[in-house]
CSV table of C-alpha atoms in Angstrom, one decimal:
chain,number,residue,atom,x,y,z
A,53,UNK,CA,124.4,-32.5,45.7
A,54,UNK,CA,125.0,-33.6,42.8
A,55,UNK,CA,125.0,-31.6,39.4
A,56,UNK,CA,123.8,-32.8,35.8
A,57,UNK,CA,124.3,-30.1,33.0
A,58,UNK,CA,124.9,-26.7,35.8
A,59,UNK,CA,122.0,-28.0,37.4
A,60,UNK,CA,121.9,-28.6,40.4
A,61,UNK,CA,120.1,-31.9,42.7
A,62,UNK,CA,120.1,-32.4,46.5
A,63,UNK,CA,119.4,-36.0,47.6
A,64,UNK,CA,116.6,-37.1,48.9
A,65,UNK,CA,118.9,-37.3,52.5
A,66,UNK,CA,119.8,-34.4,52.4
A,67,UNK,CA,115.7,-33.2,51.7
A,68,UNK,CA,114.9,-34.9,54.7
A,69,UNK,CA,117.5,-33.1,56.8
A,70,UNK,CA,116.1,-29.9,55.4
A,71,UNK,CA,112.4,-31.0,57.3
A,72,UNK,CA,112.7,-29.4,60.5
A,73,UNK,CA,114.2,-26.7,59.1
A,74,UNK,CA,111.3,-26.2,57.0
A,75,UNK,CA,108.9,-27.0,59.7
A,76,UNK,CA,110.2,-24.2,61.5
A,77,UNK,CA,110.4,-21.7,59.2
A,78,UNK,CA,106.7,-22.7,58.4
A,79,UNK,CA,106.1,-22.3,62.1
A,80,UNK,CA,107.9,-19.5,62.3
A,81,UNK,CA,104.9,-17.6,59.4
A,82,UNK,CA,101.7,-19.3,60.9
A,83,UNK,CA,103.3,-17.7,64.6
A,84,UNK,CA,104.2,-14.3,62.4
A,85,UNK,CA,100.9,-14.0,60.9
A,86,UNK,CA,99.5,-15.2,63.7
A,87,UNK,CA,100.6,-12.3,65.7
A,88,UNK,CA,100.5,-9.5,63.2
A,89,UNK,CA,96.9,-9.8,63.0
A,90,UNK,CA,96.8,-8.4,66.6
A,91,UNK,CA,99.9,-5.8,65.9
A,92,UNK,CA,102.2,-7.8,66.8
A,93,UNK,CA,105.4,-7.2,65.1
A,94,UNK,CA,107.5,-10.4,63.1
A,95,UNK,CA,110.3,-10.0,66.2
A,96,UNK,CA,108.3,-10.9,68.9
A,97,UNK,CA,108.1,-14.2,67.0
A,98,UNK,CA,109.2,-17.1,69.3
A,99,UNK,CA,108.1,-20.2,67.6
A,100,UNK,CA,110.5,-22.5,70.4
A,101,UNK,CA,108.6,-21.0,73.4
A,102,UNK,CA,104.9,-23.2,71.3
A,103,UNK,CA,106.4,-26.5,69.7
A,104,UNK,CA,102.3,-27.9,69.1
A,105,UNK,CA,102.4,-25.2,65.7
A,106,UNK,CA,105.2,-26.8,64.0
A,107,UNK,CA,103.8,-29.4,64.1
A,108,UNK,CA,99.9,-27.7,63.5
A,109,UNK,CA,102.2,-25.8,60.5
A,110,UNK,CA,103.6,-28.3,59.2
A,111,UNK,CA,99.8,-30.7,59.2
A,112,UNK,CA,98.8,-27.8,57.3
A,113,UNK,CA,100.9,-27.4,54.3
A,114,UNK,CA,100.9,-30.9,53.9
A,115,UNK,CA,96.7,-30.6,53.5
A,116,UNK,CA,97.9,-27.3,51.1
A,117,UNK,CA,99.5,-29.5,49.0
A,118,UNK,CA,97.1,-31.9,49.0
A,119,UNK,CA,94.0,-29.2,47.9
A,120,UNK,CA,96.7,-28.0,45.4
A,121,UNK,CA,96.9,-31.8,43.1
A,122,UNK,CA,92.9,-31.8,43.3
A,123,UNK,CA,92.7,-28.8,41.3
A,124,UNK,CA,95.4,-28.9,39.1
A,125,UNK,CA,93.8,-32.9,37.9
A,126,UNK,CA,90.3,-31.0,37.8
A,127,UNK,CA,91.9,-28.1,35.9
A,128,UNK,CA,94.1,-30.9,33.9
A,129,UNK,CA,91.3,-33.4,32.7
A,130,UNK,CA,90.0,-29.8,31.0
A,131,UNK,CA,93.1,-28.8,29.0
A,132,UNK,CA,93.1,-32.0,27.9
A,133,UNK,CA,89.6,-32.1,26.3
A,134,UNK,CA,89.5,-32.0,22.3
A,135,UNK,CA,86.8,-29.1,22.7
A,136,UNK,CA,88.6,-25.9,22.7
A,137,UNK,CA,86.2,-24.1,24.5
A,138,UNK,CA,86.5,-26.2,27.3
A,139,UNK,CA,90.1,-25.7,27.0
A,140,UNK,CA,90.1,-22.3,27.3
A,141,UNK,CA,88.0,-23.2,30.7
A,142,UNK,CA,90.7,-24.6,32.2
A,143,UNK,CA,92.8,-21.9,31.4
A,144,UNK,CA,91.2,-19.8,33.3
A,145,UNK,CA,90.6,-22.4,36.1
A,146,UNK,CA,94.3,-23.2,36.5
A,147,UNK,CA,94.9,-19.0,36.9
A,148,UNK,CA,92.9,-19.0,39.8
A,149,UNK,CA,94.0,-22.0,40.9
A,150,UNK,CA,97.5,-20.4,40.5
A,151,UNK,CA,96.4,-17.6,42.6
A,152,UNK,CA,93.9,-18.6,44.8
A,153,UNK,CA,96.0,-17.4,47.8
A,154,UNK,CA,96.5,-14.1,46.5
A,155,UNK,CA,93.0,-13.9,46.3
A,156,UNK,CA,91.7,-15.2,49.2
A,157,UNK,CA,94.5,-13.3,51.3
A,158,UNK,CA,93.0,-9.8,48.9
A,159,UNK,CA,89.8,-10.3,50.7
A,160,UNK,CA,90.4,-8.9,54.4
A,161,UNK,CA,92.7,-6.2,52.9
A,162,UNK,CA,90.5,-5.1,50.0
A,163,UNK,CA,86.9,-3.7,49.9
A,164,UNK,CA,83.9,-5.5,48.1
A,165,UNK,CA,83.9,-2.6,45.0
A,166,UNK,CA,87.7,-3.2,44.5
A,167,UNK,CA,87.6,-7.2,44.2
A,168,UNK,CA,84.2,-6.9,42.1
A,169,UNK,CA,86.6,-4.5,40.3
A,170,UNK,CA,89.5,-6.6,40.3
A,171,UNK,CA,87.3,-9.9,39.5
A,172,UNK,CA,85.5,-8.0,36.2
A,173,UNK,CA,88.7,-7.2,35.0
A,174,UNK,CA,90.3,-10.5,35.2
A,175,UNK,CA,87.4,-12.2,33.8
A,176,UNK,CA,87.3,-9.8,31.1
A,177,UNK,CA,91.2,-10.7,29.8
A,178,UNK,CA,90.1,-14.2,30.4
A,179,UNK,CA,87.4,-13.9,28.3
A,180,UNK,CA,89.5,-12.4,25.1
A,181,UNK,CA,90.5,-15.5,24.9
A,182,UNK,CA,86.8,-16.5,22.9
A,183,UNK,CA,88.1,-14.1,20.7
A,184,UNK,CA,89.6,-15.7,18.0
A,185,UNK,CA,91.4,-13.0,15.0
A,186,UNK,CA,89.1,-12.1,12.6
A,187,UNK,CA,88.6,-13.6,8.9
A,188,UNK,CA,90.7,-12.9,6.9
A,189,UNK,CA,88.8,-12.0,3.2
A,190,UNK,CA,87.5,-14.5,1.0
A,191,UNK,CA,87.6,-17.7,4.5
A,192,UNK,CA,84.5,-18.9,5.5
A,193,UNK,CA,86.0,-20.7,8.6
A,194,UNK,CA,82.9,-21.6,11.3
A,195,UNK,CA,83.5,-20.2,15.3
A,196,UNK,CA,84.8,-22.7,16.6
A,197,UNK,CA,87.3,-24.0,13.9
A,198,UNK,CA,89.2,-20.1,13.8
A,199,UNK,CA,88.7,-20.9,18.0
A,200,UNK,CA,90.6,-24.3,17.3
A,201,UNK,CA,93.5,-23.3,15.6
A,202,UNK,CA,94.2,-20.6,17.9
A,203,UNK,CA,94.7,-23.0,20.2
A,204,UNK,CA,97.1,-26.0,18.2
A,205,UNK,CA,99.1,-21.4,17.6
A,206,UNK,CA,99.1,-21.3,21.5
A,207,UNK,CA,100.2,-25.3,22.0
A,208,UNK,CA,102.9,-25.1,19.2
A,209,UNK,CA,104.0,-22.4,21.3
A,210,UNK,CA,104.9,-23.5,24.2
A,211,UNK,CA,106.6,-26.6,22.6
A,212,UNK,CA,109.0,-24.9,20.8
A,213,UNK,CA,110.0,-23.4,23.6
A,214,UNK,CA,114.2,-24.9,24.6
A,215,UNK,CA,112.5,-25.2,27.6
A,216,UNK,CA,111.7,-29.6,29.4
A,217,UNK,CA,109.6,-28.4,32.3
A,218,UNK,CA,109.8,-32.1,33.8
A,219,UNK,CA,113.6,-31.8,33.7
A,220,UNK,CA,113.5,-28.1,35.0
A,221,UNK,CA,111.1,-29.8,37.5
A,222,UNK,CA,113.5,-33.0,38.1
A,223,UNK,CA,116.6,-31.8,38.6
A,224,UNK,CA,116.8,-27.8,39.6
A,225,UNK,CA,116.7,-27.5,42.9
A,226,UNK,CA,115.3,-24.1,42.8
A,227,UNK,CA,111.7,-26.0,41.6
A,228,UNK,CA,110.8,-27.3,45.7
A,229,UNK,CA,112.1,-24.0,46.7
A,230,UNK,CA,109.6,-22.1,45.3
A,231,UNK,CA,106.7,-24.7,46.5
A,232,UNK,CA,107.8,-24.7,50.0
A,233,UNK,CA,107.3,-21.1,49.2
A,234,UNK,CA,103.9,-20.9,47.5
A,235,UNK,CA,103.1,-23.1,50.1
A,236,UNK,CA,104.1,-21.2,52.9
A,237,UNK,CA,101.3,-18.1,51.8
A,238,UNK,CA,98.4,-20.7,52.5
A,239,UNK,CA,100.0,-21.5,56.1
A,240,UNK,CA,100.6,-17.3,56.2
A,241,UNK,CA,96.9,-16.9,55.5
A,242,UNK,CA,95.7,-20.1,57.6
A,243,UNK,CA,97.6,-18.2,60.8
A,244,UNK,CA,95.3,-15.1,60.3
A,245,UNK,CA,92.3,-16.6,59.7
A,246,UNK,CA,92.3,-19.0,63.2
A,247,UNK,CA,93.2,-15.7,64.3
A,248,UNK,CA,90.4,-14.1,63.0
A,249,UNK,CA,87.9,-16.9,63.9
A,250,UNK,CA,90.1,-18.2,67.4
A,251,UNK,CA,91.2,-14.8,69.0
A,252,UNK,CA,89.1,-11.8,70.0
A,253,UNK,CA,87.5,-13.0,73.6
A,254,UNK,CA,90.4,-14.1,75.8
A,255,UNK,CA,90.9,-11.1,78.0
A,256,UNK,CA,93.3,-10.2,81.1
A,257,UNK,CA,90.7,-10.2,84.5
A,258,UNK,CA,92.1,-7.5,85.9
A,259,UNK,CA,92.0,-5.2,83.1
A,260,UNK,CA,88.3,-6.2,81.0
A,261,UNK,CA,90.4,-3.9,77.2
A,262,UNK,CA,93.1,-6.6,77.4
A,263,UNK,CA,92.9,-8.8,74.8
A,264,UNK,CA,95.6,-12.3,75.4
A,265,UNK,CA,97.9,-12.8,72.0
A,266,UNK,CA,100.1,-15.2,73.0
A,267,UNK,CA,103.3,-15.9,74.5
A,268,UNK,CA,107.3,-14.8,74.3
A,269,UNK,CA,110.5,-15.6,74.8
A,270,UNK,CA,109.7,-13.8,78.2
A,271,UNK,CA,106.4,-11.7,77.9
A,272,UNK,CA,102.9,-12.1,77.7
A,273,UNK,CA,101.1,-10.4,75.2
A,274,UNK,CA,98.4,-8.2,74.9
A,275,UNK,CA,97.0,-6.0,72.7
A,276,UNK,CA,95.2,-2.9,73.7
A,277,UNK,CA,91.3,-2.5,72.8
A,278,UNK,CA,89.5,0.1,71.9
A,279,UNK,CA,86.1,0.5,74.4
A,280,UNK,CA,84.5,2.2,72.5
A,281,UNK,CA,84.0,0.6,69.4
A,282,UNK,CA,85.6,-3.0,70.1
A,283,UNK,CA,88.5,-2.6,68.0
A,284,UNK,CA,92.3,-3.7,68.4
A,285,UNK,CA,95.1,-1.3,66.6
A,286,UNK,CA,98.3,-1.7,67.2
A,287,UNK,CA,98.7,-0.8,70.3
A,288,UNK,CA,100.7,-3.8,73.2
A,289,UNK,CA,100.9,-4.8,76.4
A,290,UNK,CA,104.0,-7.1,77.5
A,291,UNK,CA,103.4,-8.7,80.9
A,292,UNK,CA,106.4,-11.3,82.5
A,293,UNK,CA,106.4,-14.5,82.2
A,294,UNK,CA,106.5,-14.5,86.0
A,295,UNK,CA,104.0,-12.8,87.3
A,296,UNK,CA,101.3,-14.7,87.8
A,297,UNK,CA,98.0,-13.4,85.7
A,298,UNK,CA,94.0,-14.6,85.4
A,299,UNK,CA,92.8,-15.0,81.8
A,300,UNK,CA,88.7,-14.6,81.3
A,301,UNK,CA,86.3,-15.6,78.4
A,302,UNK,CA,84.1,-13.1,77.7
A,303,UNK,CA,81.0,-13.3,74.8
A,304,UNK,CA,81.7,-10.0,72.9
A,305,UNK,CA,84.7,-10.4,70.5
A,306,UNK,CA,87.1,-7.5,69.5
A,307,UNK,CA,87.6,-7.2,65.5
A,308,UNK,CA,91.4,-5.7,63.8
A,309,UNK,CA,90.6,-1.7,63.3
């Protein structure tokens, strides 16, 4: 680790040493989000019993990083445009890219009406950029001229701030950790998605309402399905790993309440 102007920077070897730590952290997030979909608490997550999830989560992290780079590259083309309207569209797309994981995760937490209301508010705040300040008395400038001046003022304001973004990203140790934190949201979303798509159909043969979730340190984990509604909540059932169990695949797919 080295420092420059009060900022700390980790060497390349230090980052390589952190790879298995980050991989385990991502596996824990994936497993935790997968389990939480079935009502299993985070305290029961044990990544040691499912090493492939570490590899899977790191692959998901790499794919998420590639996706972000592609999206930001597309948005950057809009922001480099000389047309102020195209620049404003680029700002709106940049906001969508930044908050994409939160937007996607919100689809499982809110109703359609709530999402539409939030989208309308977001669209309203974004459209405000299309209306530059009213003309001063005696001015005869076109809409595009006033919009261009507004964008230029915004750009000058950003440039005037005493912050070198490139230097901060390259020397500040918090920047890479912030990126890992941001991308970890994608891994958590992926765990919930895999649980909703791949889970919900494997049951204990001796109990057709015990839905199989996975394994933890010394037990098999099942979530209890309501036979009337075919949904499950936060009731779980544990069976010792040493006990012989038989799982069956069912055509009916249980879902969360």
